[in-house]
Phi, psi and omega in degrees: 000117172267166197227144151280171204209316194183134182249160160187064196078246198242043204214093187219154177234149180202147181253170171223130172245097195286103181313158168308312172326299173311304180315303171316281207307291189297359183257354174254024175229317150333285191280342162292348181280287173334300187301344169247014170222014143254149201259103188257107167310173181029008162218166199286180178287124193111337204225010136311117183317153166293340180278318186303322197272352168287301165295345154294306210274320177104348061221332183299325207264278168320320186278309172339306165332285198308320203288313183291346177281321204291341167310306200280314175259038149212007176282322194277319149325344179272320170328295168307270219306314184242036174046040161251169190240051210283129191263336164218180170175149182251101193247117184286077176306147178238169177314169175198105176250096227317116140138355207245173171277157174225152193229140154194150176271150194232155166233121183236145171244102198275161171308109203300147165280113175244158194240113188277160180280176184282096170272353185298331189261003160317121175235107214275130183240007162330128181274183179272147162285124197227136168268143178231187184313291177307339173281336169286341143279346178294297178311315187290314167342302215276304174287009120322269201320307198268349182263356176315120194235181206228137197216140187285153174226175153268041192211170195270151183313125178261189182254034194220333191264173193258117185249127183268139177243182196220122184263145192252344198193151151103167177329333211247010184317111180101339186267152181220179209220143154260163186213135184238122186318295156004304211242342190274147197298152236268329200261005173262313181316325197267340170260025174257322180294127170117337195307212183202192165277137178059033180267153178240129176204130171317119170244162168246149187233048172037120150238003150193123196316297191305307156308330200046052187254119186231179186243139172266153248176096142351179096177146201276158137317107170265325189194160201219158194231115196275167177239097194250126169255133196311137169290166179257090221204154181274025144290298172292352162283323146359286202308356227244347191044017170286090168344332179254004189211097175227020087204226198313296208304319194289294163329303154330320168284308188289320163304308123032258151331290173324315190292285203302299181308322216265320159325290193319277173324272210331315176280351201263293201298318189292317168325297175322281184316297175328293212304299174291343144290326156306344154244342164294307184307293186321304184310155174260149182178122137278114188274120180284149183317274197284016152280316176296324169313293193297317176309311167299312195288311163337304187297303187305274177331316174280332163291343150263002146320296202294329183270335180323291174011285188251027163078014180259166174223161187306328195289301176282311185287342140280338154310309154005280178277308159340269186321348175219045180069354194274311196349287195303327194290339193291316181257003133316307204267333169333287190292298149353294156306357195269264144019279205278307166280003151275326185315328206273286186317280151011256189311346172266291187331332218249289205283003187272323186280306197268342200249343182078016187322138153230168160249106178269151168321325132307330161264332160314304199284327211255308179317305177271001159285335188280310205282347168298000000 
């Protein structure tokens, strides 16, 4: 039977009292358990007296047992029984002694209760996302770009080419790398530009983004690569192998297209985002502590996936931000972020709930054709 004991916002305490009968039953469910997996000289398994096997093991030990079974198969009935929904709870065990009822409190941090702002009356100012002329040569640009082949030449390294090098020292001995002129880092860029084949050259080589701590780098030139890019012609609509787009103008359009739908998603997400900062700000929620907590360490884990990448570990970027003062303003802004996406996730759930949402079967199946 549970007793509520005390409310306070998302803040509940509750007793649960397991009658003695129960009580009996799970301490002769203990020791028949404890008799076949403790091991008794002169008797077979299962058939040690209960006092032999109370005293291997110890009386302290057996209650302990008992106290945890009896926890775990009634704390979620007590749960159910006074209708909570606890994102965390803390259970406080009382003695427990054969033939007697046993009691233990539970502190729970319940599922907050949210109260939405009138969002009917929201009025949204994202603007539309519009493609224009100059965004339909950047694309045609890109894809020039990306269809780009690369050809050997005889001339010293341009800002444009691809230099395949050779590392002369150091662990990597022997391995060798391209480096696209293009795209590589100023201290790499700049000793590669002008060189030839078989020139041996110093790079300095970033060895943490954050730091600027860098390294010097051996290496030889083995060959240098011009970089050519396809005209914008129907031969390069060709390369594209579409059956239905045969040529540049018909290509253009479809590009187009493309562009606009991408507008399209775009003004639909900034619409979105506003409308759930406008209802995350708005809702009344008490957020429990520790729903912010597991958010922030999520965030924190997705933010050292993202520096792993780029050779960093979470750990040196906060030393980092320490060394330059920033930490606190850095885990402030965290918890803040935290904070702020449960408020919002809160606050959907609320209008998801209130709106009666289903998910039918064709937008599930289609929701997981987008993330494929």
């Amino acid at each position: 039977m549970a007793e509520l004991l005390e409310r306070s916002g998302n803040k509940v305490k509750f007793k649960v009292v397991v009658p003695a009968a129960k009580v009996s039953e799970a301490f002769t469910g203990v020791m028949n358990a404890l008799s076949k997996q403790v091991r008794i000289d002169g008797f077979r398994p299962g058939k040690a007296p209960k006092s032999v096997i109370e005293r291997r093991v110890g009386a302290d030990f057996v209650k302990t047992e008992v106290a945890q079974f009896l926890i775990q198969n009634n704390y979620s009935d007590a749960v159910k029984e006074l209708e909570l929904t606890p994102v965390d709870a803390s259970v406080t065990p009382g003695a427990v002694s054969e033939g007697t009822d046993f009691e233990f409190t539970v502190d729970v941090d319940n599922y907050p209760q949210v109260t939405l702002p009138d969002w009917e009356a929201f009025a949204l100012e994202a603007a539309p996302v519009t493609v224009g002329a100059e965004d339909l040569e950047k694309a045609l640009e890109e894809l020039r770009q990306s269809r780009a082949a690369y050809e050997q030449v005889e001339r010293p390294a341009e800002s444009a080419d691809m230099v395949n090098v050779e590392i002369l020292e150091g662990e990597d001995t022997g391995k060798t790398y391209p480096v696209y002129l293009d795209r590589a880092e100023a201290g790499v860029r700049d000793a590669l530009l002008g060189k030839i084949v078989t020139d041996e050259v110093e790079v300095k080589v970033s060895e943490n983004v954050e730091t600027g701590e860098t390294t010097l780098l051996k290496v030889k030139i083995l060959d240098i690569k011009s970089k050519n890019i396809p005209e914008l012609d129907e031969e390069f609509v060709k390369s594209f192998g579409m059956e239905d787009v045969t040529t540049l103008e018909i290509f253009k359009e479809r590009v187009q297209r493309d562009l606009e739908a991408q507008a399209e998603q775009k003004t639909r997400t900034d619409k979105r985002d506003e409308f759930v900062k406008k209802l995350g700000d708005g809702a009344t929620v008490e957020v429990p502590k520790i729903m912010i907590e597991r958010r922030r360490e999520a965030m924190e884990q997705d933010l050292g996936r993202d520096l792993e990448q780029q050779g960093i570990t979470l750990d040196a970027y906060k030393q980092y931000m320490g060394a330059e003062g920033k930490l606190e303003d850095f885990l402030a802004e965290l918890e803040a972020g935290a904070l702020t996406r449960v408020r919002n996730d809160l606050a959907l759930e609320q209008l998801a709930e209130a709106l009666e949402t289903k998910l039918e079967e064709n937008e599930w199946r289609a929701s997981l054709e987008n993330y494929a």
